[in-house]
Each structure stands twice: as structure tokens, then as C-alpha cells.
Amino acid sequence: MSRIVQLFLGGDRIRKRNWKVGELAKRTGITVRTLHHYDQIGLFSPSENTEAGHRLYTEADVAKLHQIMTLKQLGFSLEDIKLTMNESGHSLREMMDIQLAQLNDQIEFLTELRSRIEGIDKLFLSGEHVSSERLMMAILLMRMTESRHFKAPQSEEMKKWFSLVKENELEELQAEGARLLSEFRRLYEKGMAPHEDEVRILAKIWSEKMSSWVHINEEFIHSAEQYYAEYPDDALSYGMDRELYNFIKQAVDVITTDA
């Protein structure tokens, strides 16, 4: 019997290798009801039986129970523990590595969330007016930077821009963006082609405004397209549907080719 299991079940004075459910419950502090439940769901069952029909837990069973309780404390659900132990063949070390990776992801997310909340809190403490528009923009940026579509440098650039832009600048940019979208919509519904002069002039202004926000390149455009394909309502909230986006993109491609 291993030294850990000896100490776990009473020390050197107890040399037995098999335990009934009540004995194991007493030694471990786990209730008989819990052990029966683990047995019923196929997670943890006694390995041996006596001639009288009594079911007995072995030293190997105790080691398995220790593994189960360790994983449970790390946050694994009973279903995940059962799946991992019975089907995946992962060792205890591998399962702990998985859980540690998950915990690190949670820590990173919470650290980032704290940073964002601190940024908004600083605005309140400075006495600066924090508009509902800014808060809604903060929510949108949270969604965007947490999505799988934007890479870390892209997310960092967006967050840096948002932390530096003043309230009046944000309002001006939003108003200008809404005006440009309205103009694009008018030209699109008028039936004008992306290569026509009026559309090209508007596309140039649009590109300059967008570039003043973040560094626009093919990689960023691809990330944004993937994001808005998954969350089309985010674009619709600003009046940008798929048809209008394609029209603007074609117009921007025209002026890019001209350049």
C-alpha cells in the first residue's frame, strides 16, 4: 500500500487493503450517500466482492477516489470527470494541466474585464460626462475584442483608441459615420455604381475616417467581416446591412485600385 493511502485511511496501524462503503465513508469524510451516488452513475464503484456478497473498495479504488475529489475541487463536473477518466485515458497530470489552462483563461478574462471597468471608473472619477453612447461602444468593443476573429494586436489597437478618444471626439465620429452611411445608402438606392465619381469621393472620405480609428489593412478587414458575419445585429445597429457593406467595399476597392 502506498504511504499516501496508508495515511489517508488511518496510518500504519491499519494495514487492511479492502474497505466496505461505511468504512471508506468514515475514513474519508465522504458520505455513504455520495459514494452510492458515484456508484449509481458509474463514476466510482467497489472493485471486489466477498463470498458473502459484500462489495469492497481496494487500494486502487482509494487512489481513484482521491483523483476524483482532486478534480472536483479543481472545478470539474462529475460528468466531465467520468468522461475524462473512463474514456479519454488522460492521466491526473494531464487533466490538471487542462484545468489549469482553463483557469488561466478565466484569470486573463477577469484581468481584462477589471482593466476595462477601471477605465470607465476613471472617467466617472474625473468628473467627465460618460454618455450612454460611450458605454454602448464599450460593450461592443468588449464583444469584438473577446471574439475569436480579432487577433491580439488588433484588439489592443482598438482598446487603445477607445481609451484615448475624448467624449466629444467620439460623438463627432459617430455622427460623421452615421452621415456617411446615410449618404452611401442614398447613392446605393439611387442605383449608382461603385466606380462613379460621387461614390468614389464618398469612399475616399470613408476610408480616411476609418483609418483615423484603427490601422485598416486586409487582415483587419478580414477579421471584421468574420465578426460581423457571426454577429450581423451589431452592424445593423449602425445601419449597415450586407448589401450596403458590399456597396461600400466595392467603392473602396475602386479607389484603392486607382491609387
XYZ file of N, CA and C in Angstrom:
777
model
N 0.848 -1.192 0.000
C 0.000 0.000 0.000
C 0.889 1.250 0.000
N 0.539 2.235 -0.776
C 1.346 3.442 -0.823
C 1.250 4.198 0.495
N 2.288 4.998 0.779
C 2.330 5.764 2.024
C 1.161 6.741 2.099
N 0.810 7.366 0.972
C -0.292 8.329 0.958
C -1.595 7.661 1.349
N -1.856 6.483 0.751
C -3.094 5.780 1.053
C -3.112 5.306 2.498
N -1.947 4.874 3.029
C -1.876 4.463 4.429
C -2.306 5.601 5.351
N -1.716 6.775 5.127
C -2.045 7.926 5.967
C -3.493 8.361 5.747
N -3.931 8.270 4.503
C -5.280 8.678 4.132
C -6.330 7.860 4.877
N -6.023 6.576 5.113
C -7.002 5.672 5.718
C -6.651 5.253 7.142
N -5.767 5.989 7.781
C -5.576 5.720 9.193
C -4.165 5.466 9.642
N -3.190 5.526 8.762
C -1.815 5.384 9.183
C -1.343 3.942 9.189
N -0.145 3.751 9.745
C 0.496 2.433 9.743
C -0.245 1.404 10.586
N -1.073 1.856 11.511
C -1.772 0.917 12.384
C -2.805 0.107 11.619
N -3.285 0.621 10.490
C -4.318 -0.079 9.720
C -3.688 -0.585 8.433
N -3.531 -1.881 8.303
C -2.824 -2.463 7.168
C -3.773 -3.097 6.153
N -5.079 -3.049 6.412
C -6.019 -3.738 5.521
C -6.043 -3.070 4.148
N -6.392 -3.855 3.128
C -6.394 -3.383 1.755
C -7.791 -3.282 1.171
N -8.776 -3.609 1.936
C -10.152 -3.567 1.443
C -11.055 -2.897 2.469
N -12.047 -2.137 1.966
C -12.929 -1.409 2.861
C -14.371 -1.481 2.365
N -15.273 -1.655 3.302
C -16.690 -1.575 2.983
C -17.056 -0.101 2.819
N -18.229 0.139 2.264
C -18.621 1.507 1.956
C -18.661 2.378 3.210
N -19.190 1.822 4.318
C -19.257 2.603 5.549
C -17.895 2.931 6.100
N -16.960 1.993 5.983
C -15.605 2.212 6.467
C -14.907 3.292 5.638
N -15.073 3.200 4.349
C -14.441 4.198 3.471
C -15.038 5.576 3.726
N -16.343 5.623 3.914
C -17.006 6.893 4.191
C -16.464 7.514 5.476
N -16.281 6.695 6.497
C -15.794 7.187 7.782
C -14.378 7.716 7.656
N -13.536 6.999 6.928
C -12.140 7.396 6.802
C -11.949 8.650 5.957
N -12.771 8.826 4.953
C -12.576 9.928 4.000
C -13.425 11.144 4.313
N -14.488 10.963 5.116
C -15.385 12.075 5.375
C -16.409 12.271 4.285
N -16.423 11.377 3.301
C -17.421 11.407 2.229
C -18.608 10.550 2.667
N -19.799 11.047 2.501
C -20.965 10.324 3.000
C -21.212 9.042 2.215
N -21.850 8.086 2.881
C -22.244 6.844 2.209
C -23.163 7.156 1.041
N -24.033 8.122 1.233
C -24.961 8.501 0.161
C -24.208 8.971 -1.084
N -23.153 9.762 -0.876
C -22.359 10.249 -2.010
C -21.650 9.102 -2.715
N -21.076 8.185 -1.939
C -20.398 7.039 -2.536
C -21.371 6.168 -3.319
N -22.575 5.982 -2.785
C -23.602 5.230 -3.515
C -23.976 5.952 -4.814
N -24.056 7.273 -4.747
C -24.382 8.053 -5.953
C -23.299 7.893 -7.009
N -22.044 7.971 -6.598
C -20.947 7.778 -7.536
C -21.023 6.395 -8.178
N -21.435 5.412 -7.396
C -21.582 4.045 -7.901
C -22.703 3.972 -8.924
N -23.823 4.625 -8.620
C -25.005 4.571 -9.494
C -24.748 5.221 -10.849
N -23.967 6.284 -10.865
C -23.726 6.979 -12.141
C -22.527 6.397 -12.883
N -21.916 5.355 -12.309
C -20.797 4.705 -12.980
C -19.498 5.446 -12.896
N -19.373 6.330 -11.927
C -18.144 7.099 -11.769
C -17.124 6.366 -10.900
N -17.600 5.781 -9.808
C -16.677 5.171 -8.846
C -17.401 4.031 -8.128
N -16.914 2.818 -8.330
C -17.577 1.636 -7.762
C -16.557 0.728 -7.089
N -16.995 -0.067 -6.105
C -16.092 -1.048 -5.466
C -15.608 -2.072 -6.490
N -14.359 -2.481 -6.361
C -13.779 -3.395 -7.341
C -13.898 -4.867 -6.958
N -14.111 -5.142 -5.684
C -14.121 -6.539 -5.256
C -15.409 -6.883 -4.504
N -15.672 -8.196 -4.422
C -16.817 -8.706 -3.689
C -16.366 -9.866 -2.805
N -16.923 -9.947 -1.597
C -16.624 -11.072 -0.716
C -17.529 -12.245 -1.072
N -17.216 -13.409 -0.502
C -18.055 -14.588 -0.740
C -19.467 -14.375 -0.216
N -19.591 -13.509 0.803
C -20.908 -13.223 1.372
C -21.664 -12.165 0.555
N -21.020 -11.673 -0.509
C -21.688 -10.702 -1.368
C -21.452 -9.262 -1.001
N -20.572 -8.984 -0.035
C -20.252 -7.602 0.337
C -19.300 -6.991 -0.703
N -19.583 -5.781 -1.077
C -18.739 -5.090 -2.050
C -17.642 -4.343 -1.295
N -16.423 -4.460 -1.818
C -15.266 -3.890 -1.132
C -14.478 -2.954 -2.049
N -14.018 -1.865 -1.449
C -13.138 -0.944 -2.153
C -11.694 -1.359 -1.912
N -10.889 -1.259 -2.953
C -9.484 -1.646 -2.868
C -8.575 -0.424 -2.783
N -7.300 -0.692 -2.616
C -6.322 0.398 -2.597
C -6.368 1.195 -3.903
N -6.509 0.482 -5.023
C -6.598 1.174 -6.319
C -7.850 2.041 -6.378
N -8.944 1.569 -5.765
C -10.175 2.356 -5.724
C -9.965 3.646 -4.939
N -9.250 3.532 -3.831
C -8.991 4.708 -2.999
C -8.173 5.740 -3.777
N -7.177 5.269 -4.514
C -6.373 6.178 -5.333
C -7.245 6.876 -6.376
N -8.192 6.116 -6.948
C -9.100 6.692 -7.932
C -10.013 7.725 -7.280
N -10.485 7.426 -6.065
C -11.344 8.374 -5.356
C -10.590 9.668 -5.065
N -9.324 9.526 -4.688
C -8.509 10.722 -4.450
C -8.405 11.557 -5.714
N -8.246 10.903 -6.839
C -8.165 11.592 -8.127
C -9.476 12.307 -8.424
N -10.588 11.642 -8.178
C -11.908 12.230 -8.420
C -12.115 13.476 -7.563
N -11.787 13.375 -6.269
C -12.001 14.505 -5.377
C -11.075 15.666 -5.707
N -9.863 15.353 -6.170
C -8.940 16.413 -6.591
C -9.509 17.174 -7.780
N -9.987 16.432 -8.776
C -10.564 17.069 -9.958
C -11.829 17.852 -9.608
N -12.603 17.326 -8.683
C -13.820 18.012 -8.257
C -13.474 19.352 -7.610
N -12.434 19.367 -6.791
C -12.006 20.618 -6.170
C -11.467 21.606 -7.197
N -10.898 21.086 -8.277
C -10.376 21.955 -9.339
C -11.486 22.530 -10.198
N -12.710 22.043 -10.004
C -13.831 22.634 -10.733
C -14.450 21.764 -11.792
N -13.940 20.542 -11.984
C -14.540 19.640 -12.962
C -15.912 19.185 -12.470
N -16.865 19.064 -13.370
C -18.161 18.483 -13.036
C -18.011 16.964 -12.967
N -18.964 16.301 -12.303
C -18.906 14.842 -12.224
C -18.967 14.218 -13.615
N -19.767 14.820 -14.495
C -19.884 14.302 -15.857
C -18.547 14.389 -16.591
N -17.859 15.552 -16.425
C -16.560 15.727 -17.076
C -15.509 14.779 -16.489
N -15.573 14.582 -15.172
C -14.622 13.670 -14.527
C -14.821 12.249 -15.055
N -16.077 11.838 -15.140
C -16.375 10.491 -15.631
C -15.899 10.328 -17.070
N -16.194 11.323 -17.897
C -15.797 11.258 -19.302
C -14.282 11.203 -19.434
N -13.611 12.042 -18.675
C -12.154 12.122 -18.762
C -11.484 10.847 -18.266
N -11.959 10.335 -17.135
C -11.318 9.168 -16.529
C -11.655 7.873 -17.251
N -12.871 7.753 -17.736
C -13.307 6.480 -18.325
C -13.058 6.369 -19.820
N -12.962 7.521 -20.520
C -12.911 7.461 -21.974
C -11.660 8.067 -22.577
N -11.154 9.145 -21.974
C -10.059 9.843 -22.643
C -8.703 9.215 -22.380
N -8.571 8.551 -21.245
C -7.274 7.965 -20.908
C -6.267 8.980 -20.425
N -6.705 10.214 -20.120
C -5.789 11.219 -19.611
C -5.301 10.851 -18.214
N -4.067 11.168 -17.919
C -3.533 10.984 -16.579
C -3.996 12.140 -15.704
N -3.807 11.987 -14.400
C -4.161 13.060 -13.474
C -3.408 14.336 -13.824
N -2.137 14.212 -14.167
C -1.324 15.384 -14.521
C -1.889 16.073 -15.764
N -2.289 15.299 -16.759
C -2.842 15.888 -17.976
C -4.159 16.605 -17.693
N -4.996 15.986 -16.846
C -6.276 16.615 -16.520
C -6.071 17.899 -15.726
N -5.084 17.901 -14.846
C -4.783 19.114 -14.095
C -4.261 20.210 -15.021
N -3.470 19.832 -16.009
C -2.972 20.805 -16.982
C -4.127 21.436 -17.751
N -5.114 20.609 -18.114
C -6.291 21.117 -18.820
C -7.026 22.132 -17.964
N -7.256 21.770 -16.690
C -7.975 22.660 -15.801
C -7.195 23.935 -15.524
N -5.867 23.814 -15.381
C -5.037 24.998 -15.160
C -5.105 25.941 -16.357
N -5.147 25.374 -17.561
C -5.270 26.198 -18.761
C -6.601 26.946 -18.759
N -7.664 26.259 -18.343
C -8.972 26.898 -18.261
C -8.980 28.009 -17.215
N -8.343 27.742 -16.077
C -8.265 28.757 -15.028
C -7.451 29.963 -15.491
N -6.374 29.720 -16.221
C -5.566 30.823 -16.742
C -6.368 31.671 -17.715
N -7.203 31.023 -18.532
C -8.061 31.767 -19.451
C -9.042 32.638 -18.671
N -9.610 32.081 -17.603
C -10.549 32.839 -16.780
C -9.854 34.019 -16.103
N -8.628 33.783 -15.613
C -7.870 34.859 -14.965
C -7.586 35.971 -15.969
N -7.190 35.582 -17.184
C -6.893 36.569 -18.223
C -8.140 37.384 -18.556
N -9.291 36.692 -18.671
C -10.543 37.383 -18.977
C -10.919 38.349 -17.857
N -10.829 37.884 -16.592
C -11.208 38.724 -15.458
C -10.249 39.903 -15.304
N -8.963 39.677 -15.589
C -7.995 40.767 -15.529
C -8.316 41.827 -16.570
N -8.664 41.380 -17.766
C -9.038 42.302 -18.837
C -10.321 43.048 -18.483
N -11.296 42.324 -17.932
C -12.562 42.940 -17.540
C -12.325 43.996 -16.467
N -11.471 43.683 -15.499
C -11.144 44.657 -14.449
C -10.523 45.912 -15.046
N -9.635 45.728 -16.030
C -8.992 46.869 -16.671
C -10.006 47.765 -17.362
N -10.981 47.149 -18.026
C -11.996 47.935 -18.721
C -12.877 48.700 -17.747
N -13.262 48.015 -16.678
C -14.113 48.668 -15.684
C -13.355 49.810 -15.016
N -12.063 49.603 -14.750
C -11.252 50.667 -14.165
C -11.176 51.869 -15.094
N -11.094 51.601 -16.410
C -11.041 52.698 -17.367
C -12.298 53.540 -17.345
N -13.455 52.887 -17.299
C -14.723 53.611 -17.220
C -14.828 54.332 -15.882
N -14.378 53.670 -14.811
C -14.455 54.269 -13.477
C -13.618 55.538 -13.393
N -12.473 55.552 -14.071
C -11.619 56.738 -14.063
C -12.336 57.930 -14.698
N -13.129 57.633 -15.733
C -13.877 58.714 -16.366
C -14.889 59.307 -15.393
N -15.569 58.440 -14.655
C -16.529 58.929 -13.668
C -15.829 59.749 -12.580
N -14.675 59.230 -12.099
C -13.955 59.910 -11.021
C -13.397 61.255 -11.474
N -13.064 61.373 -12.750
C -12.525 62.629 -13.260
C -13.597 63.696 -13.419
N -14.838 63.277 -13.278
C -15.931 64.225 -13.439
C -16.379 64.383 -14.869
N -15.711 63.660 -15.785
C -16.076 63.741 -17.196
C -17.397 63.020 -17.434
N -18.219 63.616 -18.248
C -19.507 63.012 -18.569
C -19.293 61.731 -19.377
N -19.905 60.648 -18.943
C -19.821 59.375 -19.654
C -21.180 59.098 -20.263
N -21.265 59.270 -21.551
C -22.551 59.135 -22.229
C -22.956 57.677 -22.390
N -24.239 57.484 -22.635
C -24.729 56.137 -22.910
C -24.115 55.604 -24.190
N -23.812 56.498 -25.134
C -23.187 56.076 -26.388
C -21.813 55.464 -26.116
N -21.066 56.083 -25.204
C -19.731 55.564 -24.889
C -19.835 54.207 -24.207
N -20.805 54.072 -23.312
C -20.983 52.796 -22.627
C -21.396 51.707 -23.612
N -22.263 52.057 -24.563
C -22.668 51.070 -25.566
C -21.506 50.697 -26.467
N -20.667 51.685 -26.788
C -19.475 51.409 -27.581
C -18.515 50.508 -26.805
N -18.426 50.724 -25.482
C -17.566 49.893 -24.646
C -18.048 48.445 -24.660
N -19.370 48.268 -24.607
C -19.938 46.920 -24.641
C -19.613 46.249 -25.974
N -19.767 46.996 -27.077
C -19.479 46.450 -28.397
C -18.007 46.057 -28.515
N -17.114 46.921 -28.024
C -15.689 46.620 -28.100
C -15.328 45.406 -27.253
N -16.021 45.231 -26.119
C -15.806 44.035 -25.308
C -16.107 42.791 -26.127
N -17.244 42.822 -26.805
C -17.647 41.674 -27.618
C -16.654 41.425 -28.741
N -16.213 42.490 -29.374
C -15.311 42.343 -30.511
C -13.947 41.812 -30.081
N -13.381 42.400 -29.029
C -12.035 42.007 -28.621
C -12.011 40.637 -27.952
N -13.167 40.189 -27.448
C -13.228 38.853 -26.852
C -13.515 37.778 -27.883
N -13.919 38.191 -29.094
C -14.255 37.209 -30.116
C -12.989 36.549 -30.657
N -13.172 35.430 -31.310
C -12.034 34.689 -31.859
C -11.541 35.283 -33.174
N -12.265 36.256 -33.693
C -11.956 36.756 -35.037
C -10.825 37.785 -35.051
N -10.693 38.562 -33.974
C -9.653 39.585 -33.938
C -8.427 39.071 -33.183
N -7.262 39.291 -33.777
C -6.022 38.882 -33.144
C -5.650 39.883 -32.047
N -4.753 39.456 -31.171
C -4.385 40.276 -30.014
C -3.927 41.686 -30.393
N -3.039 41.861 -31.390
C -2.614 43.229 -31.740
C -3.788 44.094 -32.220
N -4.713 43.494 -32.959
C -5.876 44.245 -33.424
C -6.745 44.674 -32.248
N -6.966 43.756 -31.317
C -7.771 44.067 -30.140
C -7.117 45.162 -29.313
N -5.795 45.072 -29.152
C -5.078 46.063 -28.362
C -5.171 47.444 -28.995
N -5.104 47.491 -30.316
C -5.186 48.783 -31.003
C -6.564 49.404 -30.826
N -7.614 48.593 -30.932
C -8.973 49.109 -30.738
C -9.169 49.612 -29.312
N -8.663 48.850 -28.340
C -8.815 49.250 -26.940
C -8.020 50.529 -26.649
N -6.844 50.642 -27.245
C -6.032 51.839 -27.043
C -6.736 53.066 -27.605
N -7.306 52.905 -28.806
C -8.045 54.023 -29.400
C -9.204 54.439 -28.511
N -9.947 53.476 -28.008
C -11.121 53.786 -27.202
C -10.732 54.482 -25.899
N -9.584 54.096 -25.331
C -9.158 54.700 -24.063
C -8.680 56.134 -24.246
N -8.236 56.478 -25.456
C -7.672 57.803 -25.708
C -8.680 58.798 -26.286
N -9.703 58.299 -26.988
C -10.635 59.199 -27.658
C -11.479 59.952 -26.626
N -11.631 61.243 -26.830
C -12.424 62.082 -25.930
C -13.915 61.917 -26.233
N -14.719 62.305 -25.231
C -16.164 62.140 -25.375
C -16.690 62.919 -26.574
N -16.248 64.171 -26.737
C -16.739 64.985 -27.861
C -16.249 64.435 -29.195
N -15.018 63.871 -29.211
C -14.497 63.273 -30.442
C -15.298 62.031 -30.822
N -15.670 61.254 -29.815
C -16.459 60.055 -30.066
C -17.820 60.426 -30.663
N -18.445 61.451 -30.094
C -19.749 61.884 -30.599
C -19.635 62.392 -32.039
N -18.554 63.124 -32.319
C -18.349 63.644 -33.674
C -18.121 62.506 -34.670
N -17.314 61.523 -34.274
C -17.042 60.389 -35.157
C -18.302 59.574 -35.436
N -19.117 59.381 -34.392
C -20.349 58.623 -34.571
C -21.325 59.371 -35.467
N -21.397 60.673 -35.278
C -22.286 61.489 -36.109
C -21.811 61.486 -37.558
N -20.492 61.600 -37.750
C -19.929 61.588 -39.100
C -20.124 60.230 -39.755
N -19.935 59.160 -38.985
C -20.149 57.823 -39.518
C -21.584 57.609 -39.954
N -22.527 58.084 -39.134
C -23.949 57.952 -39.470
C -24.279 58.752 -40.730
N -23.674 59.954 -40.861
C -23.925 60.787 -42.044
C -23.386 60.112 -43.307
N -22.171 59.547 -43.216
C -21.591 58.892 -44.386
C -22.393 57.653 -44.789
N -22.837 56.878 -43.822
C -23.662 55.709 -44.131
C -24.966 56.119 -44.794
N -25.521 57.221 -44.309
C -26.763 57.720 -44.908
C -26.539 58.133 -46.364
N -25.389 58.749 -46.635
C -25.062 59.163 -47.998
C -24.830 57.945 -48.893
N -24.101 56.970 -48.377
C -23.903 55.736 -49.134
C -25.254 55.076 -49.439
N -26.118 55.050 -48.462
C -27.435 54.445 -48.653
C -28.210 55.173 -49.744
N -28.126 56.501 -49.754
C -28.840 57.297 -50.763
C -28.322 56.985 -52.161
N -27.005 56.917 -52.312
C -26.423 56.637 -53.622
C -26.717 55.212 -54.078
N -26.689 54.283 -53.120
C -26.986 52.883 -53.445
C -28.429 52.728 -53.920
N -29.350 53.330 -53.197
C -30.763 53.237 -53.572
C -31.078 54.018 -54.837
N -30.220 54.972 -55.143
C -30.356 55.736 -56.379
C -29.905 54.919 -57.586
N -29.205 53.805 -57.310
C -28.763 52.920 -58.386
C -27.411 53.265 -58.958
N -26.637 54.065 -58.242
C -25.329 54.459 -58.752
C -24.345 53.301 -58.594
N -23.349 53.241 -59.452
C -22.338 52.183 -59.427
C -21.162 52.609 -58.561
N -20.455 51.643 -57.979
C -19.328 51.961 -57.084
C -18.227 52.780 -57.745
N -18.089 52.697 -59.080
C -16.993 53.406 -59.738
C -17.352 54.830 -60.137
N -18.587 55.241 -59.938
C -18.982 56.603 -60.331
C -18.365 57.621 -59.380
N -18.125 58.830 -59.932
C -17.352 59.849 -59.213
C -17.915 60.170 -57.832
N -19.214 60.366 -57.724
C -19.806 60.756 -56.442
C -19.591 59.672 -55.382
N -19.674 58.427 -55.816
C -19.472 57.310 -54.877
C -17.999 57.212 -54.502
N -17.122 57.418 -55.478
C -15.686 57.329 -55.215
C -15.233 58.413 -54.244
N -15.761 59.623 -54.385
C -15.416 60.708 -53.464
C -15.841 60.357 -52.041
N -17.032 59.809 -51.937
C -17.553 59.424 -50.625
C -16.723 58.278 -50.031
N -16.303 57.348 -50.885
C -15.496 56.215 -50.428
C -14.138 56.690 -49.910
N -13.585 57.705 -50.527
C -12.304 58.235 -50.078
C -12.427 58.853 -48.693
N -13.489 59.619 -48.487
C -13.733 60.228 -47.168
C -13.930 59.137 -46.122
N -14.692 58.108 -46.502
C -14.966 56.989 -45.593
C -13.668 56.294 -45.167
N -12.801 56.030 -46.129
C -11.533 55.350 -45.849
C -10.655 56.176 -44.917
N -10.615 57.489 -45.146
C -9.807 58.356 -44.295
C -10.322 58.367 -42.863
N -11.639 58.384 -42.716
C -12.234 58.378 -41.376
C -11.958 57.052 -40.661
N -12.116 55.954 -41.389
C -11.881 54.649 -40.774
C -10.420 54.473 -40.372
N -9.511 54.981 -41.194
C -8.084 54.856 -40.908
C -7.668 55.707 -39.714
N -8.456 56.734 -39.401
C -8.153 57.559 -38.222
C -8.517 56.830 -36.942
N -9.304 55.753 -37.062
C -9.719 54.964 -35.895
C -8.681 53.878 -35.608
N -8.533 52.948 -36.521
C -7.538 51.882 -36.375
C -6.804 51.721 -37.699
N -5.699 50.975 -37.636
C -4.924 50.719 -38.851
C -5.688 49.703 -39.707
N -6.272 50.195 -40.783
C -7.078 49.341 -41.652
C -6.177 48.664 -42.677
N -6.162 47.339 -42.678
C -5.463 46.577 -43.697
C -6.304 45.354 -44.041
N -5.801 44.528 -44.938
C -6.572 43.365 -45.373
C -6.871 42.414 -44.221
N -5.907 42.267 -43.330
C -6.092 41.369 -42.194
C -7.205 41.863 -41.271
N -7.203 43.185 -41.010
C -8.244 43.744 -40.152
C -9.609 43.644 -40.818
N -9.678 43.930 -42.106
C -10.941 43.844 -42.840
C -11.480 42.421 -42.792
N -10.585 41.456 -42.978
C -10.998 40.045 -42.932
C -11.550 39.690 -41.558
N -10.882 40.159 -40.501
C -11.338 39.880 -39.137
C -12.706 40.505 -38.889
N -12.863 41.751 -39.339
C -14.138 42.448 -39.146
C -15.268 41.766 -39.910
N -14.977 41.325 -41.113
C -16.002 40.641 -41.909
C -16.445 39.341 -41.238
N -15.488 38.608 -40.693
C -15.831 37.374 -39.986
C -16.670 37.662 -38.750
N -16.286 38.721 -38.036
C -17.023 39.070 -36.819
C -18.463 39.443 -37.152
N -18.643 40.340 -38.112
C -19.992 40.812 -38.432
C -20.829 39.744 -39.140
N -20.171 38.772 -39.761
C -20.915 37.646 -40.324
C -21.536 36.813 -39.212
N -20.804 36.713 -38.074
C -21.327 35.956 -36.936
C -22.309 36.786 -36.109
N -22.079 38.104 -36.061
C -22.941 38.989 -35.269
C -23.495 40.111 -36.153
N -24.356 39.783 -37.091
C -24.877 40.801 -38.021
C -25.669 41.903 -37.328
N -26.269 41.618 -36.186
C -27.058 42.636 -35.484
C -26.189 43.793 -35.016
N -24.908 43.526 -34.741
C -24.012 44.601 -34.319
C -23.843 45.624 -35.433
N -23.764 45.142 -36.662
C -23.640 46.055 -37.803
C -24.969 46.746 -38.091
N -26.062 46.010 -37.972
C -27.384 46.582 -38.229
C -27.712 47.716 -37.268
N -27.171 47.626 -36.052
C -27.448 48.676 -35.066
C -26.890 50.021 -35.519
N -25.927 49.994 -36.444
C -25.368 51.220 -37.005
C -25.882 51.490 -38.421
N -26.865 50.696 -38.844
C -27.464 50.910 -40.160
C -26.705 50.277 -41.302
N -25.834 49.325 -41.001
C -25.017 48.674 -42.027
C -25.516 47.254 -42.266
N -26.251 47.057 -43.366
C -26.659 45.707 -43.715
C -25.687 45.142 -44.752
N -25.884 43.878 -45.135
C -24.950 43.207 -46.029
C -24.859 43.901 -47.379
N -25.981 44.322 -47.938
C -25.988 44.958 -49.258
C -25.216 46.275 -49.245
N -25.456 47.077 -48.191
C -24.770 48.362 -48.119
C -23.276 48.144 -47.902
N -22.917 47.166 -47.076
C -21.500 46.891 -46.839
C -20.797 46.520 -48.147
N -21.411 45.644 -48.924
C -20.805 45.232 -50.199
C -20.635 46.421 -51.145
N -21.604 47.324 -51.135
C -21.534 48.510 -51.982
C -20.352 49.388 -51.565
N -20.215 49.605 -50.247
C -19.111 50.434 -49.739
C -17.773 49.755 -50.023
N -17.707 48.458 -49.817
C -16.459 47.719 -50.037
C -16.027 47.801 -51.499
N -16.967 47.665 -52.405
C -16.648 47.764 -53.829
C -16.134 49.153 -54.171
N -16.750 50.194 -53.565
C -16.323 51.561 -53.832
C -14.918 51.801 -53.286
N -14.636 51.270 -52.099
C -13.301 51.413 -51.517
C -12.274 50.658 -52.355
N -12.638 49.494 -52.878
C -11.734 48.729 -53.749
C -11.400 49.535 -55.000
N -12.368 50.283 -55.495
C -12.148 51.097 -56.710
C -11.086 52.168 -56.449
N -11.229 52.897 -55.345
C -10.264 53.980 -55.075
C -8.905 53.416 -54.673
N -8.892 52.212 -54.096
C -7.624 51.568 -53.749
C -6.864 51.177 -55.008
N -7.631 50.660 -55.993
C -7.026 50.293 -57.273
C -6.508 51.519 -58.010
N -7.257 52.625 -57.940
C -6.835 53.880 -58.572
C -5.521 54.374 -57.997
N -5.380 54.195 -56.681
C -4.184 54.683 -56.016
C -2.948 53.876 -56.420
